[in-house]
Amino acid sequence: MPETVPYPFEPSPARGRVLVFDSGVGGLTVASEIRALGPRLTVHYAADTGFFPYGDKSDEALRARLPVVAKALVEAAEPDVFVIACNTASTLALEEVRAALGIPVVGTVPAIKPAAKLTETGTIGLLATPGTIRRAYTARLIEEFAAGKRVILHGSLELVKLAEAHARGEDVPIEAYAAAQAPMFEAEGGSEIDTVVLACTHFPLVRGQLIATAPRAVSYIDSGAAIARQTIRVLPEITHSGGQGGTSLLTRPPDETDGIVRVLRRYGFPDIQFVAIDPMEMTSAPSAEP
């Protein structure tokens, strides 16, 4: 699932173990990019299914949980690099996770900088979850990298659900994708959008459907390839031995999940491991913000 912005691509000979983490299946798009760039890497995948979805949890609950979950998953998988393939988790607790682990941690940043370089109209759309849209971190990225550009933000939990359904192999009406992204194009200035940032790792799963239902030709870009390159850069000189990988770690028993095991196997993670996390307070606390 490559970026729209061209870049020199040559598979890396790097070896080592990488653990890609998300709340659900969205991070599989990042895992695919890492596997493409580093075919000799051992890539494992972890999903915090015991706390999914992150979209209905408070910021306080997530900040408390993420370092604990990350430490437990790293102890189970023993990776050389931990990749947070989730904008929500990265914008909230990247530094806290780094402080809890003794290995490099790569976060996810919306691809606002390359979008600002790519746009010809000066108007960029940003598709994300409502949580990513409202956070000051996103506003700072726009101020730093897209000064002078118009950025139209649209937060959609519905598009997350559509991407999850698509990953499970469900037949989703194409009109649903059109409806999910329509508010962005219908907003003031939306008719000038020529570049859209997919600021949720779920969304590249349905890039083709978004392209097909856009009102006109639009470039959709994400940060998956950039994350893959950064993962290769931060690999330590001495790493764990490489191999095929394919283990997935879940924080909820696999037989209690809603089809995620089937999805993980479809995307090349056939071995399922349950990692128990001690119960925490605020495990279902709704966000205080809309």
CSV table of C-alpha atoms in Angstrom, one decimal:
chain,number,residue,atom,x,y,z
A,1,MET,CA,0.0,0.0,0.0
A,2,PRO,CA,2.5,2.6,-1.2
A,3,GLU,CA,2.5,6.4,-0.6
A,4,THR,CA,1.2,8.5,-3.5
A,5,VAL,CA,4.4,10.6,-3.3
A,6,PRO,CA,7.1,8.7,-5.2
A,7,TYR,CA,10.3,7.7,-3.4
A,8,PRO,CA,13.2,5.4,-4.3
A,9,PHE,CA,12.3,1.9,-3.3
A,10,GLU,CA,14.8,-0.9,-2.7
A,11,PRO,CA,14.2,-3.7,-0.3
A,12,SER,CA,16.4,-3.5,2.8
A,13,PRO,CA,18.7,-6.4,3.8
A,14,ALA,CA,18.1,-5.6,7.5
A,15,ARG,CA,17.3,-8.4,9.9
A,16,GLY,CA,15.6,-8.3,13.3
A,17,ARG,CA,12.3,-8.5,15.0
A,18,VAL,CA,9.6,-5.9,14.7
A,19,LEU,CA,6.3,-5.8,16.7
A,20,VAL,CA,3.5,-3.7,15.1
A,21,PHE,CA,0.8,-2.6,17.5
A,22,ASP,CA,-2.7,-1.2,17.1
A,23,SER,CA,-6.0,-1.5,18.9
A,24,GLY,CA,-7.5,-3.5,16.0
A,25,VAL,CA,-6.6,-4.4,12.5
A,26,GLY,CA,-5.7,-1.0,11.1
A,27,GLY,CA,-2.1,-1.5,11.8
A,28,LEU,CA,-2.0,-4.3,9.3
A,29,THR,CA,-1.5,-1.7,6.6
A,30,VAL,CA,1.7,-0.6,8.3
A,31,ALA,CA,2.9,-4.2,8.8
A,32,SER,CA,2.5,-4.7,5.1
A,33,GLU,CA,4.7,-1.7,4.3
A,34,ILE,CA,7.4,-2.9,6.8
A,35,ARG,CA,7.3,-6.4,5.3
A,36,ALA,CA,7.7,-5.0,1.8
A,37,LEU,CA,10.6,-2.8,2.7
A,38,GLY,CA,12.3,-5.3,5.0
A,39,PRO,CA,11.5,-8.8,3.6
A,40,ARG,CA,14.2,-10.4,5.9
A,41,LEU,CA,12.6,-8.9,9.1
A,42,THR,CA,10.6,-11.0,11.5
A,43,VAL,CA,7.3,-9.0,11.7
A,44,HIS,CA,4.8,-9.8,14.4
A,45,TYR,CA,1.5,-8.0,15.1
A,46,ALA,CA,-0.3,-7.1,18.3
A,47,ALA,CA,-3.8,-5.8,18.8
A,48,ASP,CA,-5.3,-4.5,22.1
A,49,THR,CA,-8.5,-6.4,21.6
A,50,GLY,CA,-9.2,-6.2,25.3
A,51,PHE,CA,-9.6,-2.4,25.1
A,52,PHE,CA,-10.9,-2.1,21.5
A,53,PRO,CA,-12.0,0.4,20.2
A,54,TYR,CA,-9.9,3.2,21.4
A,55,GLY,CA,-12.3,5.7,19.9
A,56,ASP,CA,-14.7,5.5,22.9
A,57,LYS,CA,-12.1,5.6,25.6
A,58,SER,CA,-11.0,8.7,27.5
A,59,ASP,CA,-7.6,10.2,27.0
A,60,GLU,CA,-6.8,9.5,30.6
A,61,ALA,CA,-7.7,5.8,30.3
A,62,LEU,CA,-5.5,5.4,27.2
A,63,ARG,CA,-2.5,7.2,28.7
A,64,ALA,CA,-2.7,4.9,31.7
A,65,ARG,CA,-3.2,1.7,29.7
A,66,LEU,CA,-0.8,2.1,26.7
A,67,PRO,CA,2.6,1.9,28.6
A,68,VAL,CA,1.3,-1.2,30.5
A,69,VAL,CA,0.1,-3.0,27.4
A,70,ALA,CA,3.2,-2.1,25.4
A,71,LYS,CA,5.5,-3.5,28.1
A,72,ALA,CA,3.5,-6.8,28.4
A,73,LEU,CA,3.5,-7.3,24.6
A,74,VAL,CA,7.2,-6.5,24.3
A,75,GLU,CA,8.0,-9.0,27.1
A,76,ALA,CA,6.0,-11.6,25.2
A,77,ALA,CA,7.4,-11.0,21.7
A,78,GLU,CA,10.9,-9.7,22.5
A,79,PRO,CA,11.2,-7.4,19.4
A,80,ASP,CA,14.0,-5.1,18.5
A,81,VAL,CA,11.6,-2.3,17.6
A,82,PHE,CA,8.1,-1.5,18.7
A,83,VAL,CA,5.9,0.2,16.2
A,84,ILE,CA,2.7,2.1,17.3
A,85,ALA,CA,0.7,1.8,14.1
A,86,CYS,CA,-2.1,4.0,15.5
A,87,ASN,CA,-2.5,7.8,15.3
A,88,THR,CA,-4.6,8.0,18.5
A,89,ALA,CA,-2.0,6.1,20.6
A,90,SER,CA,0.9,8.0,19.1
A,91,THR,CA,-0.6,11.4,19.7
A,92,LEU,CA,-1.5,10.6,23.3
A,93,ALA,CA,1.2,8.4,24.8
A,94,LEU,CA,4.3,8.0,22.5
A,95,GLU,CA,6.7,9.4,25.1
A,96,GLU,CA,5.1,7.4,27.9
A,97,VAL,CA,5.5,4.2,25.9
A,98,ARG,CA,9.1,5.1,25.1
A,99,ALA,CA,9.8,5.6,28.8
A,100,ALA,CA,8.4,2.2,29.6
A,101,LEU,CA,10.4,0.2,27.1
A,102,GLY,CA,14.1,-0.3,26.6
A,103,ILE,CA,13.9,-0.6,22.8
A,104,PRO,CA,13.3,1.9,20.0
A,105,VAL,CA,9.6,2.9,19.5
A,106,VAL,CA,8.3,4.3,16.2
A,107,GLY,CA,5.1,6.3,16.3
A,108,THR,CA,2.6,7.2,13.6
A,109,VAL,CA,2.3,10.8,12.4
A,110,PRO,CA,-0.4,12.0,9.9
A,111,ALA,CA,1.3,12.6,6.4
A,112,ILE,CA,0.6,16.3,6.5
A,113,LYS,CA,4.1,17.3,5.4
A,114,PRO,CA,4.1,15.3,2.2
A,115,ALA,CA,0.5,16.4,1.5
A,116,ALA,CA,1.5,20.0,1.7
A,117,LYS,CA,4.2,19.4,-0.9
A,118,LEU,CA,1.9,17.5,-3.2
A,119,THR,CA,-1.1,19.7,-3.3
A,120,GLU,CA,-1.5,22.0,-6.3
A,121,THR,CA,-4.7,23.7,-5.2
A,122,GLY,CA,-3.4,24.5,-1.7
A,123,THR,CA,-6.4,22.6,-0.1
A,124,ILE,CA,-5.9,19.4,1.7
A,125,GLY,CA,-8.4,17.0,3.2
A,126,LEU,CA,-7.6,15.1,6.4
A,127,LEU,CA,-9.5,12.0,7.2
A,128,ALA,CA,-9.1,10.6,10.7
A,129,THR,CA,-10.9,9.5,13.8
A,130,PRO,CA,-12.6,12.3,15.8
A,131,GLY,CA,-10.0,11.9,18.5
A,132,THR,CA,-7.1,12.6,16.2
A,133,ILE,CA,-9.0,15.5,14.7
A,134,ARG,CA,-9.5,17.3,18.0
A,135,ARG,CA,-6.0,16.9,19.5
A,136,ALA,CA,-3.6,19.7,19.7
A,137,TYR,CA,-0.9,17.5,18.3
A,138,THR,CA,-2.6,17.4,14.9
A,139,ALA,CA,-3.1,21.2,15.0
A,140,ARG,CA,0.6,21.6,15.7
A,141,LEU,CA,1.5,19.4,12.7
A,142,ILE,CA,-0.7,21.5,10.4
A,143,GLU,CA,0.8,24.8,11.8
A,144,GLU,CA,4.3,23.5,11.3
A,145,PHE,CA,4.1,21.7,7.9
A,146,ALA,CA,1.0,23.2,6.2
A,147,ALA,CA,1.2,26.9,7.0
A,148,GLY,CA,-0.5,28.8,4.2
A,149,LYS,CA,-2.5,25.8,3.1
A,150,ARG,CA,-6.2,25.2,3.8
A,151,VAL,CA,-6.7,21.9,5.7
A,152,ILE,CA,-10.2,20.5,5.9
A,153,LEU,CA,-10.6,18.0,8.7
A,154,HIS,CA,-13.2,15.3,8.9
A,155,GLY,CA,-13.4,12.7,11.8
A,156,SER,CA,-15.2,9.5,10.9
A,157,LEU,CA,-15.7,6.5,13.2
A,158,GLU,CA,-18.0,5.1,10.5
A,159,LEU,CA,-15.1,4.8,8.1
A,160,VAL,CA,-13.2,2.8,10.8
A,161,LYS,CA,-16.2,0.4,11.0
A,162,LEU,CA,-16.3,0.1,7.2
A,163,ALA,CA,-12.6,-0.7,7.0
A,164,GLU,CA,-12.9,-3.4,9.8
A,165,ALA,CA,-15.9,-4.9,7.9
A,166,HIS,CA,-14.0,-4.9,4.7
A,167,ALA,CA,-11.0,-6.6,6.4
A,168,ARG,CA,-13.3,-9.3,7.6
A,169,GLY,CA,-14.4,-10.0,4.1
A,170,GLU,CA,-17.9,-8.6,4.4
A,171,ASP,CA,-19.7,-7.1,1.4
A,172,VAL,CA,-19.9,-3.4,2.1
A,173,PRO,CA,-22.0,-1.3,-0.3
A,174,ILE,CA,-19.8,1.1,-2.2
A,175,GLU,CA,-22.2,3.9,-1.4
A,176,ALA,CA,-21.2,3.6,2.2
A,177,TYR,CA,-17.7,4.9,1.5
A,178,ALA,CA,-19.0,7.8,-0.5
A,179,ALA,CA,-21.2,8.8,2.4
A,180,ALA,CA,-18.4,8.4,5.0
A,181,GLN,CA,-16.1,10.9,3.2
A,182,ALA,CA,-18.7,13.2,1.7
A,183,PRO,CA,-18.7,15.7,4.6
A,184,MET,CA,-15.1,16.5,3.9
A,185,PHE,CA,-15.8,17.4,0.2
A,186,GLU,CA,-19.0,19.2,1.1
A,187,ALA,CA,-17.4,21.5,3.7
A,188,GLU,CA,-16.6,25.1,2.8
A,189,GLY,CA,-13.6,24.9,0.4
A,190,GLY,CA,-14.0,21.2,-0.1
A,191,SER,CA,-14.5,21.5,-3.8
A,192,GLU,CA,-10.8,22.5,-4.0
A,193,ILE,CA,-9.4,19.4,-2.2
A,194,ASP,CA,-6.9,17.6,-4.4
A,195,THR,CA,-5.0,15.7,-1.7
A,196,VAL,CA,-6.3,13.7,1.2
A,197,VAL,CA,-4.3,12.5,4.2
A,198,LEU,CA,-5.5,9.2,5.5
A,199,ALA,CA,-4.7,9.9,9.2
A,200,CYS,CA,-5.9,6.6,10.5
A,201,THR,CA,-4.1,3.3,9.8
A,202,HIS,CA,-7.5,1.6,9.1
A,203,PHE,CA,-8.2,3.8,6.1
A,204,PRO,CA,-5.6,2.5,3.6
A,205,LEU,CA,-7.4,-0.8,3.9
A,206,VAL,CA,-10.2,0.8,1.8
A,207,ARG,CA,-8.1,3.2,-0.3
A,208,GLY,CA,-9.5,1.8,-3.5
A,209,GLN,CA,-13.0,2.3,-2.4
A,210,LEU,CA,-12.3,5.9,-1.3
A,211,ILE,CA,-10.7,6.7,-4.7
A,212,ALA,CA,-13.7,5.1,-6.5
A,213,THR,CA,-16.2,7.2,-4.6
A,214,ALA,CA,-14.5,10.5,-4.5
A,215,PRO,CA,-16.3,13.3,-6.4
A,216,ARG,CA,-13.2,13.8,-8.6
A,217,ALA,CA,-9.6,12.6,-9.0
A,218,VAL,CA,-7.9,13.0,-5.7
A,219,SER,CA,-4.6,11.8,-4.3
A,220,TYR,CA,-4.8,9.8,-1.1
A,221,ILE,CA,-1.6,9.5,1.0
A,222,ASP,CA,-0.7,7.9,4.3
A,223,SER,CA,2.4,7.5,6.5
A,224,GLY,CA,2.8,3.7,6.2
A,225,ALA,CA,5.9,3.8,3.9
A,226,ALA,CA,7.5,6.5,6.1
A,227,ILE,CA,6.9,4.4,9.2
A,228,ALA,CA,8.6,1.4,7.4
A,229,ARG,CA,11.7,3.5,6.6
A,230,GLN,CA,11.9,4.8,10.1
A,231,THR,CA,11.6,1.3,11.5
A,232,ILE,CA,14.6,0.2,9.4
A,233,ARG,CA,16.6,3.2,10.5
A,234,VAL,CA,16.2,2.6,14.2
A,235,LEU,CA,17.0,-1.1,14.2
A,236,PRO,CA,19.9,-1.7,16.6
A,237,GLU,CA,23.2,-3.0,15.3
A,238,ILE,CA,22.8,-6.2,17.2
A,239,THR,CA,19.3,-7.7,16.7
A,240,HIS,CA,17.4,-10.9,17.4
A,241,SER,CA,17.7,-13.4,14.6
A,242,GLY,CA,15.4,-12.9,11.6
A,243,GLY,CA,12.8,-15.3,10.3
A,244,GLN,CA,9.3,-15.5,8.8
A,245,GLY,CA,7.4,-14.0,11.7
A,246,GLY,CA,3.6,-14.2,11.6
A,247,THR,CA,2.7,-14.4,15.2
A,248,SER,CA,-0.1,-12.2,16.4
A,249,LEU,CA,-0.7,-11.2,20.0
A,250,LEU,CA,-4.1,-10.3,21.4
A,251,THR,CA,-5.1,-8.9,24.8
A,252,ARG,CA,-8.5,-10.7,24.7
A,253,PRO,CA,-8.9,-14.5,24.3
A,254,PRO,CA,-9.2,-15.2,20.5
A,255,ASP,CA,-12.5,-17.0,20.9
A,256,GLU,CA,-14.0,-13.9,22.3
A,257,THR,CA,-13.1,-11.6,19.4
A,258,ASP,CA,-15.3,-10.6,16.5
A,259,GLY,CA,-13.6,-12.2,13.5
A,260,ILE,CA,-10.2,-10.7,14.1
A,261,VAL,CA,-8.5,-14.1,14.1
A,262,ARG,CA,-9.7,-14.7,10.5
A,263,VAL,CA,-8.5,-11.3,9.5
A,264,LEU,CA,-5.1,-11.8,11.0
A,265,ARG,CA,-4.7,-15.1,9.1
A,266,ARG,CA,-5.8,-13.5,5.9
A,267,TYR,CA,-3.0,-10.9,6.3
A,268,GLY,CA,-0.3,-13.4,7.0
A,269,PHE,CA,-0.4,-13.7,10.9
A,270,PRO,CA,-1.6,-17.3,11.4
A,271,ASP,CA,-0.2,-17.9,14.9
A,272,ILE,CA,-2.4,-16.4,17.6
A,273,GLN,CA,-1.2,-15.8,21.2
A,274,PHE,CA,-3.2,-14.4,24.1
A,275,VAL,CA,-1.4,-12.0,26.4
A,276,ALA,CA,-3.3,-11.4,29.6
A,277,ILE,CA,-3.3,-7.8,30.9
A,278,ASP,CA,-4.2,-7.1,34.5
A,279,PRO,CA,-7.6,-5.3,34.8
A,280,MET,CA,-7.3,-1.6,35.0
A,281,GLU,CA,-9.5,1.2,36.2
A,282,MET,CA,-11.4,3.2,33.6
A,283,THR,CA,-11.2,0.3,31.1
A,284,SER,CA,-14.4,1.6,29.4
A,285,ALA,CA,-14.4,5.3,30.3
A,286,PRO,CA,-16.0,7.3,27.5
A,287,SER,CA,-14.2,10.3,26.2
A,288,ALA,CA,-15.3,13.5,27.8
A,289,GLU,CA,-14.9,15.2,24.5
A,290,PRO,CA,-17.3,14.7,21.5
